[in-house]
Amino acid sequence: MASGVGQAGIFITSSGTGTGKTLIACALCHQLGARGVRVQGLKPVISGFDPTDAGQSDSGLILGSLGREISEDAIARISPFRFSAPLAPNMAAMREGRRIALDEIVDFCRRRATDDFDMTVIEGVGGVMAPLTDEATVIDWMAELKVPALIVLGSYLGAISHGLTALGAMAARAIPIAGIIVNESEESPVEIEETVENFRRFLPGHRIIAVPRIAPGPNSWRRVPDLTGLLPSHSAEPING
Ligand SMILES: Nc1ncnc2c1ncn2[C@@H]1O[C@H](COP(=O)(O)OP(=O)(O)O)[C@@H](O)[C@H]1O
Ligand SMILES: [Mg+2]
């Protein structure tokens, strides 16, 4: 994470939507910033975006976790692909008579990885295989970008199957996994420790961190336990290298 070694990046993905990617992205941005790392957060593609409530959008929350101003301009800079329908991006884009291309999304991420930052935290969209364009899913975006992924999984009944399926798909595409976060779901059939223990059993060799339920409220990302141990070291491949 030291400067002068190229811009490192981390891609936050998950087994599905609503699993906690934004909370984890915000916590990481805040924790890295507090350690003096020059960090930026990107949410390149966002659907369900309502400009009248931009502060509560993923993009607004990410800017807030970095102590940045939440303006229309600032949001456009970190989230160039914004759509209003709360649907997979390709379907949301179609409703506005628009199309997005994987190249444009990947180029945006690379262009934004300037020497002004040591670390770029990128929040994906939906789960690992959410349709992004008419031809590509999020996994194609990760495969092109070639930055390590942090995957956020849940602890609801069925989360282990969803998590292992997502990780299997990523392994098939050789996407490097920096770590796994088991984020406690609103309703869990067992204590989080038991879910984590079972994930560990089926995922030997992976770094796994549990995040418990966090009290709701403004800046709830401040209450997330330290995640920086999951980040790749500064030897990680630069995004724009
Ligand atoms: N560990 C947690 N404790 C309490 N609430 C959580 C936790 N993780 C996520 N949430 C809440 O669940 C909702 C969905 O999380 P979010 O981070 O937006 O998911 P995603 O970005 O994957 O769609 C948000 O309201 C978020 O604050
Ligand atoms: Mg999100």
PDB file of C-alpha atoms and ligand atoms in Angstrom:
ATOM      1  CA  MET A   1       0.000   0.000   0.000  1.00  0.00           C
ATOM      2  CA  ALA A   2       3.019   2.247   0.062  1.00  0.00           C
ATOM      3  CA  SER A   3       3.101   4.840  -2.674  1.00  0.00           C
ATOM      4  CA  GLY A   4       5.457   4.612  -5.605  1.00  0.00           C
ATOM      5  CA  VAL A   5       4.720   0.962  -6.306  1.00  0.00           C
ATOM      6  CA  GLY A   6       1.815   1.441  -8.657  1.00  0.00           C
ATOM      7  CA  GLN A   7      -1.797   1.851  -7.844  1.00  0.00           C
ATOM      8  CA  ALA A   8      -3.271  -1.122  -6.023  1.00  0.00           C
ATOM      9  CA  GLY A   9      -6.941  -1.944  -6.194  1.00  0.00           C
ATOM     10  CA  ILE A  10      -9.502  -4.127  -4.526  1.00  0.00           C
ATOM     11  CA  PHE A  11     -12.816  -5.174  -6.066  1.00  0.00           C
ATOM     12  CA  ILE A  12     -15.724  -5.695  -3.664  1.00  0.00           C
ATOM     13  CA  THR A  13     -18.157  -8.287  -4.926  1.00  0.00           C
ATOM     14  CA  SER A  14     -20.733 -10.564  -3.307  1.00  0.00           C
ATOM     15  CA  SER A  15     -22.876 -13.623  -3.704  1.00  0.00           C
ATOM     16  CA  GLY A  16     -25.923 -11.431  -4.314  1.00  0.00           C
ATOM     17  CA  THR A  17     -27.432  -8.019  -3.937  1.00  0.00           C
ATOM     18  CA  GLY A  18     -28.009  -6.531  -0.483  1.00  0.00           C
ATOM     19  CA  THR A  19     -25.260  -8.654   1.064  1.00  0.00           C
ATOM     20  CA  GLY A  20     -23.222  -5.739   2.423  1.00  0.00           C
ATOM     21  CA  LYS A  21     -20.828  -4.624  -0.346  1.00  0.00           C
ATOM     22  CA  THR A  22     -21.442  -0.925   0.252  1.00  0.00           C
ATOM     23  CA  LEU A  23     -21.073  -1.209   4.027  1.00  0.00           C
ATOM     24  CA  ILE A  24     -17.784  -3.079   3.564  1.00  0.00           C
ATOM     25  CA  ALA A  25     -16.530  -0.675   0.869  1.00  0.00           C
ATOM     26  CA  CYS A  26     -17.277   2.283   3.168  1.00  0.00           C
ATOM     27  CA  ALA A  27     -15.606   0.600   6.152  1.00  0.00           C
ATOM     28  CA  LEU A  28     -12.486  -0.139   4.085  1.00  0.00           C
ATOM     29  CA  CYS A  29     -12.311   3.399   2.688  1.00  0.00           C
ATOM     30  CA  HIS A  30     -12.627   4.817   6.189  1.00  0.00           C
ATOM     31  CA  GLN A  31     -10.140   2.384   7.765  1.00  0.00           C
ATOM     32  CA  LEU A  32      -7.518   2.911   5.055  1.00  0.00           C
ATOM     33  CA  GLY A  33      -7.929   6.676   5.173  1.00  0.00           C
ATOM     34  CA  ALA A  34      -7.484   6.607   8.958  1.00  0.00           C
ATOM     35  CA  ARG A  35      -4.143   4.808   8.419  1.00  0.00           C
ATOM     36  CA  GLY A  36      -2.911   7.506   6.102  1.00  0.00           C
ATOM     37  CA  VAL A  37      -3.395   5.516   2.898  1.00  0.00           C
ATOM     38  CA  ARG A  38      -4.404   7.734  -0.015  1.00  0.00           C
ATOM     39  CA  VAL A  39      -7.589   5.863  -0.851  1.00  0.00           C
ATOM     40  CA  GLN A  40     -10.405   6.477  -3.301  1.00  0.00           C
ATOM     41  CA  GLY A  41     -13.710   4.640  -3.650  1.00  0.00           C
ATOM     42  CA  LEU A  42     -15.428   3.968  -6.975  1.00  0.00           C
ATOM     43  CA  LYS A  43     -18.937   2.695  -7.639  1.00  0.00           C
ATOM     44  CA  PRO A  44     -18.676   2.765 -11.412  1.00  0.00           C
ATOM     45  CA  VAL A  45     -22.072   1.252 -12.204  1.00  0.00           C
ATOM     46  CA  ILE A  46     -25.115   2.011 -10.069  1.00  0.00           C
ATOM     47  CA  SER A  47     -28.739   1.184 -10.748  1.00  0.00           C
ATOM     48  CA  GLY A  48     -31.702   2.340  -8.690  1.00  0.00           C
ATOM     49  CA  PHE A  49     -29.973   5.736  -8.489  1.00  0.00           C
ATOM     50  CA  ASP A  50     -32.205   8.616  -7.365  1.00  0.00           C
ATOM     51  CA  PRO A  51     -30.459  11.998  -7.689  1.00  0.00           C
ATOM     52  CA  THR A  52     -32.852  13.527  -5.152  1.00  0.00           C
ATOM     53  CA  ASP A  53     -31.546  11.107  -2.518  1.00  0.00           C
ATOM     54  CA  ALA A  54     -27.942  10.936  -3.674  1.00  0.00           C
ATOM     55  CA  GLY A  55     -26.528  11.039  -0.134  1.00  0.00           C
ATOM     56  CA  GLN A  56     -28.077   7.655   0.597  1.00  0.00           C
ATOM     57  CA  SER A  57     -26.964   6.069  -2.681  1.00  0.00           C
ATOM     58  CA  ASP A  58     -23.973   3.708  -2.678  1.00  0.00           C
ATOM     59  CA  SER A  59     -21.933   6.469  -4.344  1.00  0.00           C
ATOM     60  CA  GLY A  60     -22.976   9.042  -1.733  1.00  0.00           C
ATOM     61  CA  LEU A  61     -22.241   6.685   1.147  1.00  0.00           C
ATOM     62  CA  ILE A  62     -18.786   5.898  -0.257  1.00  0.00           C
ATOM     63  CA  LEU A  63     -17.950   9.608  -0.646  1.00  0.00           C
ATOM     64  CA  GLY A  64     -19.201  10.206   2.900  1.00  0.00           C
ATOM     65  CA  SER A  65     -17.019   7.432   4.331  1.00  0.00           C
ATOM     66  CA  LEU A  66     -13.998   9.251   2.847  1.00  0.00           C
ATOM     67  CA  GLY A  67     -15.133  12.556   4.301  1.00  0.00           C
ATOM     68  CA  ARG A  68     -15.652  13.881   0.781  1.00  0.00           C
ATOM     69  CA  GLU A  69     -18.294  16.307  -0.326  1.00  0.00           C
ATOM     70  CA  ILE A  70     -21.400  14.650  -1.807  1.00  0.00           C
ATOM     71  CA  SER A  71     -22.171  16.759  -4.871  1.00  0.00           C
ATOM     72  CA  GLU A  72     -23.601  15.903  -8.274  1.00  0.00           C
ATOM     73  CA  ASP A  73     -20.121  16.358  -9.722  1.00  0.00           C
ATOM     74  CA  ALA A  74     -18.389  14.201  -7.136  1.00  0.00           C
ATOM     75  CA  ILE A  75     -20.938  11.428  -7.730  1.00  0.00           C
ATOM     76  CA  ALA A  76     -20.532  11.643 -11.502  1.00  0.00           C
ATOM     77  CA  ARG A  77     -16.759  11.309 -11.082  1.00  0.00           C
ATOM     78  CA  ILE A  78     -16.948   8.047  -9.115  1.00  0.00           C
ATOM     79  CA  SER A  79     -20.149   6.694 -10.727  1.00  0.00           C
ATOM     80  CA  PRO A  80     -20.302   7.561 -14.422  1.00  0.00           C
ATOM     81  CA  PHE A  81     -22.822   4.799 -15.231  1.00  0.00           C
ATOM     82  CA  ARG A  82     -25.964   5.698 -13.276  1.00  0.00           C
ATOM     83  CA  PHE A  83     -29.420   4.290 -13.984  1.00  0.00           C
ATOM     84  CA  SER A  84     -32.703   4.924 -12.246  1.00  0.00           C
ATOM     85  CA  ALA A  85     -34.422   1.526 -12.405  1.00  0.00           C
ATOM     86  CA  PRO A  86     -33.444  -0.781  -9.516  1.00  0.00           C
ATOM     87  CA  LEU A  87     -32.583  -3.622 -11.890  1.00  0.00           C
ATOM     88  CA  ALA A  88     -29.507  -5.359 -13.264  1.00  0.00           C
ATOM     89  CA  PRO A  89     -27.526  -2.662 -15.109  1.00  0.00           C
ATOM     90  CA  ASN A  90     -28.233  -3.913 -18.638  1.00  0.00           C
ATOM     91  CA  MET A  91     -31.979  -3.995 -17.973  1.00  0.00           C
ATOM     92  CA  ALA A  92     -31.916  -0.621 -16.224  1.00  0.00           C
ATOM     93  CA  ALA A  93     -29.910   0.879 -19.122  1.00  0.00           C
ATOM     94  CA  MET A  94     -32.352  -0.502 -21.693  1.00  0.00           C
ATOM     95  CA  ARG A  95     -35.228   1.344 -19.982  1.00  0.00           C
ATOM     96  CA  GLU A  96     -33.391   4.610 -20.630  1.00  0.00           C
ATOM     97  CA  GLY A  97     -32.594   3.701 -24.224  1.00  0.00           C
ATOM     98  CA  ARG A  98     -28.933   3.315 -23.271  1.00  0.00           C
ATOM     99  CA  ARG A  99     -26.349   0.566 -23.465  1.00  0.00           C
ATOM    100  CA  ILE A 100     -23.111   0.162 -21.599  1.00  0.00           C
ATOM    101  CA  ALA A 101     -20.047  -1.657 -22.805  1.00  0.00           C
ATOM    102  CA  LEU A 102     -17.621  -3.637 -20.666  1.00  0.00           C
ATOM    103  CA  ASP A 103     -14.622  -1.837 -22.242  1.00  0.00           C
ATOM    104  CA  GLU A 104     -15.928   1.527 -21.117  1.00  0.00           C
ATOM    105  CA  ILE A 105     -16.358   0.349 -17.540  1.00  0.00           C
ATOM    106  CA  VAL A 106     -12.909  -1.249 -17.410  1.00  0.00           C
ATOM    107  CA  ASP A 107     -11.292   1.821 -19.032  1.00  0.00           C
ATOM    108  CA  PHE A 108     -12.956   4.082 -16.496  1.00  0.00           C
ATOM    109  CA  CYS A 109     -11.516   2.053 -13.584  1.00  0.00           C
ATOM    110  CA  ARG A 110      -8.028   2.096 -15.112  1.00  0.00           C
ATOM    111  CA  ARG A 111      -8.133   5.796 -15.920  1.00  0.00           C
ATOM    112  CA  ARG A 112      -9.185   6.659 -12.402  1.00  0.00           C
ATOM    113  CA  ALA A 113      -6.295   4.683 -10.884  1.00  0.00           C
ATOM    114  CA  THR A 114      -3.892   7.605 -10.949  1.00  0.00           C
ATOM    115  CA  ASP A 115      -0.732   8.162  -8.938  1.00  0.00           C
ATOM    116  CA  ASP A 116      -2.714  10.436  -6.638  1.00  0.00           C
ATOM    117  CA  PHE A 117      -3.935   7.314  -4.837  1.00  0.00           C
ATOM    118  CA  ASP A 118      -2.306   4.316  -3.195  1.00  0.00           C
ATOM    119  CA  MET A 119      -5.477   2.232  -3.190  1.00  0.00           C
ATOM    120  CA  THR A 120      -8.691   2.146  -5.186  1.00  0.00           C
ATOM    121  CA  VAL A 121     -11.680   0.409  -3.616  1.00  0.00           C
ATOM    122  CA  ILE A 122     -14.169  -0.555  -6.324  1.00  0.00           C
ATOM    123  CA  GLU A 123     -17.677  -1.669  -5.434  1.00  0.00           C
ATOM    124  CA  GLY A 124     -19.141  -3.963  -8.094  1.00  0.00           C
ATOM    125  CA  VAL A 125     -22.855  -4.290  -8.629  1.00  0.00           C
ATOM    126  CA  GLY A 126     -25.203  -7.119  -7.593  1.00  0.00           C
ATOM    127  CA  GLY A 127     -23.613 -10.553  -7.267  1.00  0.00           C
ATOM    128  CA  VAL A 128     -20.675 -12.169  -9.045  1.00  0.00           C
ATOM    129  CA  MET A 129     -22.718 -13.004 -12.139  1.00  0.00           C
ATOM    130  CA  ALA A 130     -25.187 -10.138 -12.281  1.00  0.00           C
ATOM    131  CA  PRO A 131     -25.725  -9.058 -15.907  1.00  0.00           C
ATOM    132  CA  LEU A 132     -23.738  -5.906 -16.518  1.00  0.00           C
ATOM    133  CA  THR A 133     -24.125  -5.444 -20.251  1.00  0.00           C
ATOM    134  CA  ASP A 134     -26.057  -7.585 -22.735  1.00  0.00           C
ATOM    135  CA  GLU A 135     -22.914  -9.699 -23.183  1.00  0.00           C
ATOM    136  CA  ALA A 136     -21.034  -9.541 -19.899  1.00  0.00           C
ATOM    137  CA  THR A 137     -21.624 -10.189 -16.217  1.00  0.00           C
ATOM    138  CA  VAL A 138     -19.713  -8.778 -13.252  1.00  0.00           C
ATOM    139  CA  ILE A 139     -17.319 -11.731 -13.394  1.00  0.00           C
ATOM    140  CA  ASP A 140     -16.127 -10.566 -16.842  1.00  0.00           C
ATOM    141  CA  TRP A 141     -15.448  -7.119 -15.375  1.00  0.00           C
ATOM    142  CA  MET A 142     -13.347  -8.660 -12.597  1.00  0.00           C
ATOM    143  CA  ALA A 143     -11.520 -10.918 -15.053  1.00  0.00           C
ATOM    144  CA  GLU A 144     -10.623  -7.930 -17.265  1.00  0.00           C
ATOM    145  CA  LEU A 145      -9.588  -5.672 -14.431  1.00  0.00           C
ATOM    146  CA  LYS A 146      -7.381  -8.325 -12.781  1.00  0.00           C
ATOM    147  CA  VAL A 147      -7.416  -6.805  -9.311  1.00  0.00           C
ATOM    148  CA  PRO A 148      -7.901  -9.003  -6.249  1.00  0.00           C
ATOM    149  CA  ALA A 149     -11.477  -9.428  -5.089  1.00  0.00           C
ATOM    150  CA  LEU A 150     -12.967  -9.268  -1.625  1.00  0.00           C
ATOM    151  CA  ILE A 151     -16.188 -11.213  -1.595  1.00  0.00           C
ATOM    152  CA  VAL A 152     -18.979 -10.450   0.867  1.00  0.00           C
ATOM    153  CA  LEU A 153     -21.121 -13.444   1.815  1.00  0.00           C
ATOM    154  CA  GLY A 154     -24.053 -13.759   4.198  1.00  0.00           C
ATOM    155  CA  SER A 155     -25.056 -16.023   7.065  1.00  0.00           C
ATOM    156  CA  TYR A 156     -28.721 -16.590   6.131  1.00  0.00           C
ATOM    157  CA  LEU A 157     -29.971 -20.099   5.507  1.00  0.00           C
ATOM    158  CA  GLY A 158     -28.545 -20.994   2.071  1.00  0.00           C
ATOM    159  CA  ALA A 159     -25.638 -18.545   2.256  1.00  0.00           C
ATOM    160  CA  ILE A 160     -23.030 -21.300   2.240  1.00  0.00           C
ATOM    161  CA  SER A 161     -24.299 -22.739  -1.012  1.00  0.00           C
ATOM    162  CA  HIS A 162     -24.536 -19.259  -2.590  1.00  0.00           C
ATOM    163  CA  GLY A 163     -21.055 -18.396  -1.341  1.00  0.00           C
ATOM    164  CA  LEU A 164     -19.399 -21.598  -2.527  1.00  0.00           C
ATOM    165  CA  THR A 165     -21.122 -21.313  -5.900  1.00  0.00           C
ATOM    166  CA  ALA A 166     -19.871 -17.730  -6.325  1.00  0.00           C
ATOM    167  CA  LEU A 167     -16.333 -18.712  -5.324  1.00  0.00           C
ATOM    168  CA  GLY A 168     -16.415 -21.709  -7.660  1.00  0.00           C
ATOM    169  CA  ALA A 169     -17.343 -19.438 -10.562  1.00  0.00           C
ATOM    170  CA  MET A 170     -14.513 -17.056  -9.658  1.00  0.00           C
ATOM    171  CA  ALA A 171     -11.989 -19.896  -9.376  1.00  0.00           C
ATOM    172  CA  ALA A 172     -12.994 -21.083 -12.853  1.00  0.00           C
ATOM    173  CA  ARG A 173     -12.020 -17.634 -14.178  1.00  0.00           C
ATOM    174  CA  ALA A 174      -8.831 -17.463 -12.064  1.00  0.00           C
ATOM    175  CA  ILE A 175      -9.959 -14.318 -10.267  1.00  0.00           C
ATOM    176  CA  PRO A 176      -7.618 -13.718  -7.328  1.00  0.00           C
ATOM    177  CA  ILE A 177      -9.419 -13.693  -3.974  1.00  0.00           C
ATOM    178  CA  ALA A 178      -7.907 -11.354  -1.388  1.00  0.00           C
ATOM    179  CA  GLY A 179     -10.343 -12.460   1.259  1.00  0.00           C
ATOM    180  CA  ILE A 180     -13.827 -13.437   2.234  1.00  0.00           C
ATOM    181  CA  ILE A 181     -16.137 -11.506   4.534  1.00  0.00           C
ATOM    182  CA  VAL A 182     -18.982 -13.353   6.186  1.00  0.00           C
ATOM    183  CA  ASN A 183     -21.342 -10.499   6.969  1.00  0.00           C
ATOM    184  CA  GLU A 184     -24.020 -11.484   9.469  1.00  0.00           C
ATOM    185  CA  SER A 185     -27.436 -11.466   7.807  1.00  0.00           C
ATOM    186  CA  GLU A 186     -30.528 -10.011   9.427  1.00  0.00           C
ATOM    187  CA  GLU A 187     -31.849 -13.511  10.004  1.00  0.00           C
ATOM    188  CA  SER A 188     -29.376 -16.312  10.593  1.00  0.00           C
ATOM    189  CA  PRO A 189     -30.255 -19.858  11.605  1.00  0.00           C
ATOM    190  CA  VAL A 190     -27.080 -20.274  13.716  1.00  0.00           C
ATOM    191  CA  GLU A 191     -24.436 -18.126  15.394  1.00  0.00           C
ATOM    192  CA  ILE A 192     -22.109 -16.446  12.898  1.00  0.00           C
ATOM    193  CA  GLU A 193     -19.127 -18.453  14.222  1.00  0.00           C
ATOM    194  CA  GLU A 194     -20.733 -21.700  13.104  1.00  0.00           C
ATOM    195  CA  THR A 195     -21.333 -20.353   9.606  1.00  0.00           C
ATOM    196  CA  VAL A 196     -17.728 -19.138   9.418  1.00  0.00           C
ATOM    197  CA  GLU A 197     -16.446 -22.506  10.649  1.00  0.00           C
ATOM    198  CA  ASN A 198     -18.353 -24.221   7.860  1.00  0.00           C
ATOM    199  CA  PHE A 199     -17.104 -21.793   5.227  1.00  0.00           C
ATOM    200  CA  ARG A 200     -13.545 -22.477   6.460  1.00  0.00           C
ATOM    201  CA  ARG A 201     -14.099 -26.208   6.144  1.00  0.00           C
ATOM    202  CA  PHE A 202     -14.952 -25.888   2.445  1.00  0.00           C
ATOM    203  CA  LEU A 203     -12.564 -23.041   1.639  1.00  0.00           C
ATOM    204  CA  PRO A 204      -9.196 -24.018   3.066  1.00  0.00           C
ATOM    205  CA  GLY A 205      -6.420 -21.540   2.429  1.00  0.00           C
ATOM    206  CA  HIS A 206      -8.695 -18.490   2.234  1.00  0.00           C
ATOM    207  CA  ARG A 207      -8.621 -15.594   4.659  1.00  0.00           C
ATOM    208  CA  ILE A 208     -12.082 -15.212   6.169  1.00  0.00           C
ATOM    209  CA  ILE A 209     -13.300 -12.453   8.486  1.00  0.00           C
ATOM    210  CA  ALA A 210     -16.697 -12.329  10.209  1.00  0.00           C
ATOM    211  CA  VAL A 211     -18.568  -9.039  10.497  1.00  0.00           C
ATOM    212  CA  PRO A 212     -21.373  -9.098  13.083  1.00  0.00           C
ATOM    213  CA  ARG A 213     -24.617  -7.122  12.874  1.00  0.00           C
ATOM    214  CA  ILE A 214     -23.823  -3.436  13.119  1.00  0.00           C
ATOM    215  CA  ALA A 215     -26.146  -0.999  14.900  1.00  0.00           C
ATOM    216  CA  PRO A 216     -27.932   1.037  12.221  1.00  0.00           C
ATOM    217  CA  GLY A 217     -27.546   4.782  11.933  1.00  0.00           C
ATOM    218  CA  PRO A 218     -25.416   7.362  10.167  1.00  0.00           C
ATOM    219  CA  ASN A 219     -21.833   6.313   9.496  1.00  0.00           C
ATOM    220  CA  SER A 220     -22.508   2.735  10.596  1.00  0.00           C
ATOM    221  CA  TRP A 221     -19.342   1.749   8.665  1.00  0.00           C
ATOM    222  CA  ARG A 222     -17.380   3.213  11.584  1.00  0.00           C
ATOM    223  CA  ARG A 223     -18.496   0.243  13.672  1.00  0.00           C
ATOM    224  CA  VAL A 224     -17.216  -2.477  11.317  1.00  0.00           C
ATOM    225  CA  PRO A 225     -14.218  -4.410  12.698  1.00  0.00           C
ATOM    226  CA  ASP A 226     -10.815  -3.882  11.102  1.00  0.00           C
ATOM    227  CA  LEU A 227     -10.691  -5.358   7.588  1.00  0.00           C
ATOM    228  CA  THR A 228      -7.361  -4.013   6.413  1.00  0.00           C
ATOM    229  CA  GLY A 229      -5.647  -7.334   7.147  1.00  0.00           C
ATOM    230  CA  LEU A 230      -7.499  -8.754   4.134  1.00  0.00           C
ATOM    231  CA  LEU A 231      -5.935  -6.325   1.704  1.00  0.00           C
ATOM    232  CA  PRO A 232      -3.250  -7.329  -0.723  1.00  0.00           C
ATOM    233  CA  SER A 233       0.168  -5.967   0.100  1.00  0.00           C
ATOM    234  CA  HIS A 234       1.779  -3.281  -2.008  1.00  0.00           C
ATOM    235  CA  SER A 235       3.241  -5.954  -4.250  1.00  0.00           C
ATOM    236  CA  ALA A 236      -0.238  -6.467  -5.736  1.00  0.00           C
ATOM    237  CA  GLU A 237      -0.522  -5.844  -9.445  1.00  0.00           C
ATOM    238  CA  PRO A 238      -1.384  -2.235 -10.193  1.00  0.00           C
ATOM    239  CA  ILE A 239      -4.746  -1.623 -11.858  1.00  0.00           C
ATOM    240  CA  ASN A 240      -3.242   0.540 -14.542  1.00  0.00           C
ATOM    241  CA  GLY A 241      -0.025  -1.413 -14.965  1.00  0.00           C
TER     242      GLY A 241
HETATM  243  N1  LIG B   1     -23.483  -6.347   9.280  1.00  0.00           N
HETATM  244  C1  LIG B   1     -24.549  -5.575   9.092  1.00  0.00           C
HETATM  245  N2  LIG B   1     -25.278  -5.148  10.145  1.00  0.00           N
HETATM  246  C2  LIG B   1     -26.367  -4.364   9.972  1.00  0.00           C
HETATM  247  N3  LIG B   1     -26.808  -3.941   8.790  1.00  0.00           N
HETATM  248  C3  LIG B   1     -26.118  -4.323   7.694  1.00  0.00           C
HETATM  249  C4  LIG B   1     -24.971  -5.152   7.787  1.00  0.00           C
HETATM  250  N4  LIG B   1     -24.506  -5.357   6.513  1.00  0.00           N
HETATM  251  C5  LIG B   1     -25.326  -4.696   5.698  1.00  0.00           C
HETATM  252  N5  LIG B   1     -26.295  -4.065   6.388  1.00  0.00           N
HETATM  253  C6  LIG B   1     -27.394  -3.256   5.841  1.00  0.00           C
HETATM  254  O1  LIG B   1     -28.046  -4.038   4.843  1.00  0.00           O
HETATM  255  C7  LIG B   1     -28.407  -3.223   3.726  1.00  0.00           C
HETATM  256  C8  LIG B   1     -27.726  -3.783   2.459  1.00  0.00           C
HETATM  257  O2  LIG B   1     -26.316  -3.622   2.603  1.00  0.00           O
HETATM  258  P1  LIG B   1     -25.431  -2.987   1.441  1.00  0.00           P
HETATM  259  O3  LIG B   1     -24.085  -2.720   1.998  1.00  0.00           O
HETATM  260  O4  LIG B   1     -26.146  -1.825   0.827  1.00  0.00           O
HETATM  261  O5  LIG B   1     -25.414  -4.217   0.422  1.00  0.00           O
HETATM  262  P2  LIG B   1     -24.981  -4.274  -1.130  1.00  0.00           P
HETATM  263  O6  LIG B   1     -24.088  -3.109  -1.368  1.00  0.00           O
HETATM  264  O7  LIG B   1     -24.297  -5.597  -1.291  1.00  0.00           O
HETATM  265  O8  LIG B   1     -26.256  -4.221  -1.915  1.00  0.00           O
HETATM  266  C9  LIG B   1     -27.965  -1.811   4.071  1.00  0.00           C
HETATM  267  O9  LIG B   1     -29.039  -1.123   4.641  1.00  0.00           O
HETATM  268  C10 LIG B   1     -26.862  -2.028   5.098  1.00  0.00           C
HETATM  269  O10 LIG B   1     -26.676  -0.932   5.966  1.00  0.00           O
HETATM  270 MG    MG B   2     -24.154  -1.553  -2.747  1.00  0.00          MG
END
